[in-house]
Short mmCIF file of C-alpha atoms in Angstrom, two decimals:
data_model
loop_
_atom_site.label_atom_id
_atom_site.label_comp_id
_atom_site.label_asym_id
_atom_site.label_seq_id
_atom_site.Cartn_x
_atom_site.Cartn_y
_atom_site.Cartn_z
CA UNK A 1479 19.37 102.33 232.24
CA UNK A 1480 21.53 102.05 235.05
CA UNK A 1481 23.19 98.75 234.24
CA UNK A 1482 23.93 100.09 230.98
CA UNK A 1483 25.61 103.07 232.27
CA UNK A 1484 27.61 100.48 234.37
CA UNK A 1485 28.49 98.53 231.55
CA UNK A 1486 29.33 101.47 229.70
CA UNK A 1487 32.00 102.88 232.04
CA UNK A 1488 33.29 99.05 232.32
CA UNK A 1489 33.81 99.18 228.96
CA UNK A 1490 35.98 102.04 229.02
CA UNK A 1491 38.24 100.66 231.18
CA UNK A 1492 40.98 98.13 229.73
CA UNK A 1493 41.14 94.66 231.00
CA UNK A 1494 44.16 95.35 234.00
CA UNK A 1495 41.49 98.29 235.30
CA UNK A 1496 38.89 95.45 235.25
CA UNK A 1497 40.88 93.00 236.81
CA UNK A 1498 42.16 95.50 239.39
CA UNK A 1499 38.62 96.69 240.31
CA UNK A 1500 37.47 92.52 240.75
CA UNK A 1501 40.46 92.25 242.98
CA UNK A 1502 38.94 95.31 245.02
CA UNK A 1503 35.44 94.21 245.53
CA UNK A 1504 36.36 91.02 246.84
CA UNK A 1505 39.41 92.16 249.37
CA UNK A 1506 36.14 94.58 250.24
CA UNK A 1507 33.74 92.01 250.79
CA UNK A 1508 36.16 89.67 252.94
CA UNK A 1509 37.71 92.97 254.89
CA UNK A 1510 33.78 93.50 255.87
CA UNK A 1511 33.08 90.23 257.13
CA UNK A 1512 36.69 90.05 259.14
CA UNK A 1513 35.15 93.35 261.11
CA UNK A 1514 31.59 91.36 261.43
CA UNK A 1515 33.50 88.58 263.21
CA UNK A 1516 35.65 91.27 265.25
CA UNK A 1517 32.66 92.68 266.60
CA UNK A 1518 30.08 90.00 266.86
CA UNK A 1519 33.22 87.67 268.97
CA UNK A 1520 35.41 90.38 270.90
CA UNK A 1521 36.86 87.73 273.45
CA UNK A 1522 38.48 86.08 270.57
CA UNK A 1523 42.40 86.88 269.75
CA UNK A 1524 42.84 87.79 266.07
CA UNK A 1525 44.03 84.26 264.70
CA UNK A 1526 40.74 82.41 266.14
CA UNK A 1527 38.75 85.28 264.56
CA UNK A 1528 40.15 85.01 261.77
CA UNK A 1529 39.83 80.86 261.68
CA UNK A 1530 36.31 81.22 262.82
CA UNK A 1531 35.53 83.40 259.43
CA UNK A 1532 37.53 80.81 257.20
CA UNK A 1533 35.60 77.97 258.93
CA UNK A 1534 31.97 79.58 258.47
CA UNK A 1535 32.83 80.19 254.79
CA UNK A 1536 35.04 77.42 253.69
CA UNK A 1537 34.81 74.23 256.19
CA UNK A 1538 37.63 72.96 258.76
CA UNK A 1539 39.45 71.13 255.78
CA UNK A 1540 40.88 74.32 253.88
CA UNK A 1541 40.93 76.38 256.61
CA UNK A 1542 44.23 75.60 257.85
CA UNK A 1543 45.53 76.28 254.21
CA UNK A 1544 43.74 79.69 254.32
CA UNK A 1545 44.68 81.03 257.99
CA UNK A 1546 47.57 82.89 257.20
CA UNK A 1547 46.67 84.17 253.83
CA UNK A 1548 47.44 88.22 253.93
CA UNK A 1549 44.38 90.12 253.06
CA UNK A 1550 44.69 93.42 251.56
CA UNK A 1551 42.92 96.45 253.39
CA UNK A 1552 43.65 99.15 251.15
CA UNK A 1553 41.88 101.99 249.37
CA UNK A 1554 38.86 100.46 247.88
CA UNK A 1555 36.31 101.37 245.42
CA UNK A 1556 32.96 100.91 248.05
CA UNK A 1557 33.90 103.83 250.17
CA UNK A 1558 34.56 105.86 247.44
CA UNK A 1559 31.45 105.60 245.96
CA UNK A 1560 29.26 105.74 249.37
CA UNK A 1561 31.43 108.48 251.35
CA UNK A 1562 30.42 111.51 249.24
CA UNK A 1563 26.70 110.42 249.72
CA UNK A 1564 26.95 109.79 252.84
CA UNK A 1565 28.75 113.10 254.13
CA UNK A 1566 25.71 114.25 252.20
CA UNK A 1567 22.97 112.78 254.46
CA UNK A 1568 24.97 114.08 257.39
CA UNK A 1569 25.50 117.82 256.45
CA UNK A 1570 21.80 118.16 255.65
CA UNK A 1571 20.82 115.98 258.44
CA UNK A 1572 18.93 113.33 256.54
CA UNK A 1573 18.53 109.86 258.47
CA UNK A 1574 19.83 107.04 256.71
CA UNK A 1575 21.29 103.87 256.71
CA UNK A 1576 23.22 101.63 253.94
CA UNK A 1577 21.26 97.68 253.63
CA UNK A 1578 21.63 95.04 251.15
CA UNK A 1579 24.65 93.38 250.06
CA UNK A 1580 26.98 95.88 252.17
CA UNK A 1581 25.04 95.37 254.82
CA UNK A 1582 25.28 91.57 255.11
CA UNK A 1583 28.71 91.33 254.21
CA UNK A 1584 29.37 93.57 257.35
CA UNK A 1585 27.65 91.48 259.61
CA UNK A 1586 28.37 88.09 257.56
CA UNK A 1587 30.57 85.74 255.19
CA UNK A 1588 31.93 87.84 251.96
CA UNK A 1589 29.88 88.68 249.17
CA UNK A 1590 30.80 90.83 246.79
CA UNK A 1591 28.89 93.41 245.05
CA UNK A 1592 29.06 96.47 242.24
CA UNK A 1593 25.79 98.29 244.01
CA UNK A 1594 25.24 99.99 246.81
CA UNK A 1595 21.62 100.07 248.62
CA UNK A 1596 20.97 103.46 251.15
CA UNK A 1597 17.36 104.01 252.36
CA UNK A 1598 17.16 107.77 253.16
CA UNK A 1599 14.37 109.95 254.53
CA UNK A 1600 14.72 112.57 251.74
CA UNK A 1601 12.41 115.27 251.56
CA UNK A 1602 11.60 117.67 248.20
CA UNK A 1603 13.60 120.72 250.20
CA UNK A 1604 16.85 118.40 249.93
CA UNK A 1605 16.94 117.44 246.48
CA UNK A 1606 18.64 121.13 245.27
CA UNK A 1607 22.07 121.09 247.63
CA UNK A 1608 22.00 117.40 247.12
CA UNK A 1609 22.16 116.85 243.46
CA UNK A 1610 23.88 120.16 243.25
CA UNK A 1611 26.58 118.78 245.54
CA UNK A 1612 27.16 114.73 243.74
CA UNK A 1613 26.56 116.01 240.19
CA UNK A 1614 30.38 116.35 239.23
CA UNK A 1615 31.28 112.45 240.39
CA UNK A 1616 27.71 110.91 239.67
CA UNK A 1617 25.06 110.77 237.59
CA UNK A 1618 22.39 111.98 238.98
CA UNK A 1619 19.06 113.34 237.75
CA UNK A 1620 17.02 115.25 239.77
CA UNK A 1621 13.54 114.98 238.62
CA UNK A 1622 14.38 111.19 239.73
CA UNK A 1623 14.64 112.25 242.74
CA UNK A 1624 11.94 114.13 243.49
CA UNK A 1625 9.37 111.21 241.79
CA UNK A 1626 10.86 109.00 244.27
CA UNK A 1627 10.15 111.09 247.49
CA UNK A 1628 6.55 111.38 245.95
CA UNK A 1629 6.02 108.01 245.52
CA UNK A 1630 8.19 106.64 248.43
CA UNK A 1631 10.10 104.87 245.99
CA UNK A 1632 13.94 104.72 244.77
CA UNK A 1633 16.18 105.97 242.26
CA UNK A 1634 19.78 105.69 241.02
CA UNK A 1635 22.87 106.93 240.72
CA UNK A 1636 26.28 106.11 239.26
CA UNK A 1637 29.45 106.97 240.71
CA UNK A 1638 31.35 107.91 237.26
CA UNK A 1639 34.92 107.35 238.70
CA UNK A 1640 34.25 103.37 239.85
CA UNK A 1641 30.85 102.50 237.91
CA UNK A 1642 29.63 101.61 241.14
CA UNK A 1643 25.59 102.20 241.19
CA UNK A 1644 23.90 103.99 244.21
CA UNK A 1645 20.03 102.76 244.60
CA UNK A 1646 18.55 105.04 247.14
CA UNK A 1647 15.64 104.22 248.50
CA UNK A 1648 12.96 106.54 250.10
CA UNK A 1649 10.96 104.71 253.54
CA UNK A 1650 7.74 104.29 253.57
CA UNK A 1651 6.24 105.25 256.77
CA UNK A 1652 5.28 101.91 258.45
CA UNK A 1653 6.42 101.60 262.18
CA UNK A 1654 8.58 99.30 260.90
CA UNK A 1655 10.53 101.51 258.61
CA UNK A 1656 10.72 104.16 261.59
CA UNK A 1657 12.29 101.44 263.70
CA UNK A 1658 15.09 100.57 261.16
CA UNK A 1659 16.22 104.15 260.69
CA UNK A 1660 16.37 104.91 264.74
CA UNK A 1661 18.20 101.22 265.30
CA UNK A 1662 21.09 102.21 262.43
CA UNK A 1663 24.40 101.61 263.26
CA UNK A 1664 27.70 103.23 262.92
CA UNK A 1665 30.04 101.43 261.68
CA UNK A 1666 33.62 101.97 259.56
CA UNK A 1667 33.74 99.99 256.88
CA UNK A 1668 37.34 99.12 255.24
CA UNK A 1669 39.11 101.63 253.19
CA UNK A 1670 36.88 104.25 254.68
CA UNK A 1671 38.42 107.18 256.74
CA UNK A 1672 34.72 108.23 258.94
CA UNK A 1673 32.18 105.27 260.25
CA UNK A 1674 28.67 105.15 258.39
CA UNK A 1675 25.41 103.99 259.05
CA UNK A 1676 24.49 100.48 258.38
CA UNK A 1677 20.88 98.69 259.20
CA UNK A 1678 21.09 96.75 262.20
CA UNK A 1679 21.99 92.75 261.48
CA UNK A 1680 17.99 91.74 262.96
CA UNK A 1681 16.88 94.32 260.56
CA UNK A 1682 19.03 93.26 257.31
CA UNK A 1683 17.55 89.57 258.27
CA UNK A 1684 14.17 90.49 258.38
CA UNK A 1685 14.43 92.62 254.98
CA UNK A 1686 16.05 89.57 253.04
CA UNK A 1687 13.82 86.94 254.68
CA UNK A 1688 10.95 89.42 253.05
CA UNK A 1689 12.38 89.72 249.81
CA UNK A 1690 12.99 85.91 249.98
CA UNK A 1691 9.10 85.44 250.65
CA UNK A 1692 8.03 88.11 248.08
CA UNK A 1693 10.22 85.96 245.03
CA UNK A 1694 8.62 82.81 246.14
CA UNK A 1695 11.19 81.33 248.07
CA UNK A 1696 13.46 80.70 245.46
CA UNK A 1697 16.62 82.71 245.99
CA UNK A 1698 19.55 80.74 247.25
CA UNK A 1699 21.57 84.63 247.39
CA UNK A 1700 18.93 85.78 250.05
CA UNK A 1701 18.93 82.66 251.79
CA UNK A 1702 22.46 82.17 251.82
CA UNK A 1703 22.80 85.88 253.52
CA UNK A 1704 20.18 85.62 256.70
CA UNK A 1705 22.29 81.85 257.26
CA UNK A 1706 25.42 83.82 257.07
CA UNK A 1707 24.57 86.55 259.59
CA UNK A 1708 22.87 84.43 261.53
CA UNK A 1709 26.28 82.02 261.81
CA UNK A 1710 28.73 85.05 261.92
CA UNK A 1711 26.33 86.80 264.53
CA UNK A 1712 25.23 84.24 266.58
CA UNK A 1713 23.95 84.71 270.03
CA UNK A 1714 24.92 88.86 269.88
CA UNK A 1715 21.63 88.76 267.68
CA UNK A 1716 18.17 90.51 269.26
CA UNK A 1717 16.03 87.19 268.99
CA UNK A 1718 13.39 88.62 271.22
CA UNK A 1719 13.62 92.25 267.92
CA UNK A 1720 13.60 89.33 265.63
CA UNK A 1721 10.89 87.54 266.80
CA UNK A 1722 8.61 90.28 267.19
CA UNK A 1723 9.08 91.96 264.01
CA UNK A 1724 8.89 88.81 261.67
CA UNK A 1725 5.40 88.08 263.51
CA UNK A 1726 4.19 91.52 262.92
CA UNK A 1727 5.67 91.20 258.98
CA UNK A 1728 4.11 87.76 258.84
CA UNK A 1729 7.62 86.31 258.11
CA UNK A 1730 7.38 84.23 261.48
CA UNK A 1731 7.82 80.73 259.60
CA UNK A 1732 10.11 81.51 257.86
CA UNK A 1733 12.33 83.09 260.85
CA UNK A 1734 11.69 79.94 262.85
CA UNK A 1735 13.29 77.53 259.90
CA UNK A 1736 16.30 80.22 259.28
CA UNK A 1737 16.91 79.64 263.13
CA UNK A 1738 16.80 76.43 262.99
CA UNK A 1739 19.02 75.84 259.99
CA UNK A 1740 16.49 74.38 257.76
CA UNK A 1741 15.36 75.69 254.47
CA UNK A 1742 11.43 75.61 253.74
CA UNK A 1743 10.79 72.69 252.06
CA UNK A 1744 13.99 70.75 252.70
CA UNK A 1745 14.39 67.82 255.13
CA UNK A 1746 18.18 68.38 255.87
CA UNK A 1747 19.53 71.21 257.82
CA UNK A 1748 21.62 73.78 256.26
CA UNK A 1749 24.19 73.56 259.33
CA UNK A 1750 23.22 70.87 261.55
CA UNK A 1751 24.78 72.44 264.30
CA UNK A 1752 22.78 75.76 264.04
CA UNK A 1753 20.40 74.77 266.76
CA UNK A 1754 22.89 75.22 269.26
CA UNK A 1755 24.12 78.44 268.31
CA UNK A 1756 20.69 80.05 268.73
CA UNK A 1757 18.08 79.46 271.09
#
């Protein structure tokens, strides 16, 4: 239901407003991953930033064909569909934090995306000022919400103005879910005017090197991500937070191999050189 709503409002728009709005999620996605690299290598002057990011992403070869390519930083579609949410969360005083594909782009190479992932502590006594409050930009249906703060599950909404998707998921109440929410992050993503809450980069790892495990160790996207942050971040990473949550989440193996470079099941590193980068 929600991708057809998506579709729907895609549909709507002619091909410029389409073209436009692809031009905007990826000028996102590499704007996100140009403040990753900012903050994960502060003793590094803009134009080796800058090559470092072109050099994860794209190899030594083109990099020197991409280093002064202007990147736009304007308004952008992301923040406009998160910001109203988020202001939310804050007024009521709901913990939060924004994952998935924003999440990883933020601490990581670019990947664009038309969905946004929050996990929010929601209770029943917020659902009234909170669907009262995003019902005019979103769609939004309230008996949604209040099955998923039953079940500790998720729904969705649709930001009507961009077609972006919200997925909001409720936490279950595993220690492991407390510790994400207290270890959130504020950060200000591009285009927006106020910072936001993102998971931490250990935690984003450890949720895609579980979603990896729980499809059978088959997605190149997720795997592609934890390398990313894991190149990107380097040694500002918490191995010692790492560690100790993928033993208790019995994703230990797999951590190991993702620190290593090597992908389960393959005899050739992903980046040879990854050993060095993390102890």
């Amino acid at each position: 239901a929600a991708e057809a709503r998506q579709i729907a409002l895609l549909r709507q728009r002619s091909v410029t407003e389409r073209l436009a709005r692809a031009f905007d999620l990826s000028a996102f996605a590499l704007a996100a991953s140009r403040a990753a690299i900012r903050r994960a290598h502060p003793h590094l002057d803009a134009l080796s930033q800058a090559r470092l990011l072109f050099e994860l992403q794209f190899g030594p070869q083109r990099t020197m064909q991409l280093i002064h390519a202007p990147i736009l930083e304007g308004s952008m579609s992301i923040p406009s569909a998160i910001l109203p949410v988020v202001r939310i969360y804050d007024r009521l005083h709901i913990p939060y934090y924004i994952g998935g594909s924003i999440a990883s782009s933020a601490y990581s190479l670019p990947r664009t995306t038309y969905d946004v992932d929050i996990i929010a502590a929601m209770e029943a006594r917020h659902v009234a000022p909170f669907v009262h409050d995003l019902t005019a930009d979103y769609y939004v249906d309230q008996g949604s919400v209040l099955d998923a703060i039953v079940h500790r599950s998720s729904f969705n909404m649709t930001h009507q103005p961009t077609g972006i998707n919200v997925d909001v998921f409720v936490p279950k109440e595993r220690p492991f879910d407390r510790a994400q929410l207290a270890r959130a992050q504020s950060h200000l993503l591009p285009g927006a005017d106020q910072p936001v809450k993102l998971a931490s980069p250990e935690d984003v790892i450890l949720n895609k090197l579980a979603w990896y495990e729980l499809g059978r160790r088959v997605s190149d996207q997720q795997w592609r991500d934890v390398q990313g942050i894991l190149r990107v971040q380097g040694t500002a990473l918490d191995l010692s937070y790492l560690r100790r949550w993928a033993a208790e989440l019995e994703l230990g193996e797999l951590l190991a191999a993702a620190l290593r470079g090597e992908r389960p099941g393959s005899s050739a590193p992903d980046l040879p050189q990854q050993q060095s980068l993390l102890p």
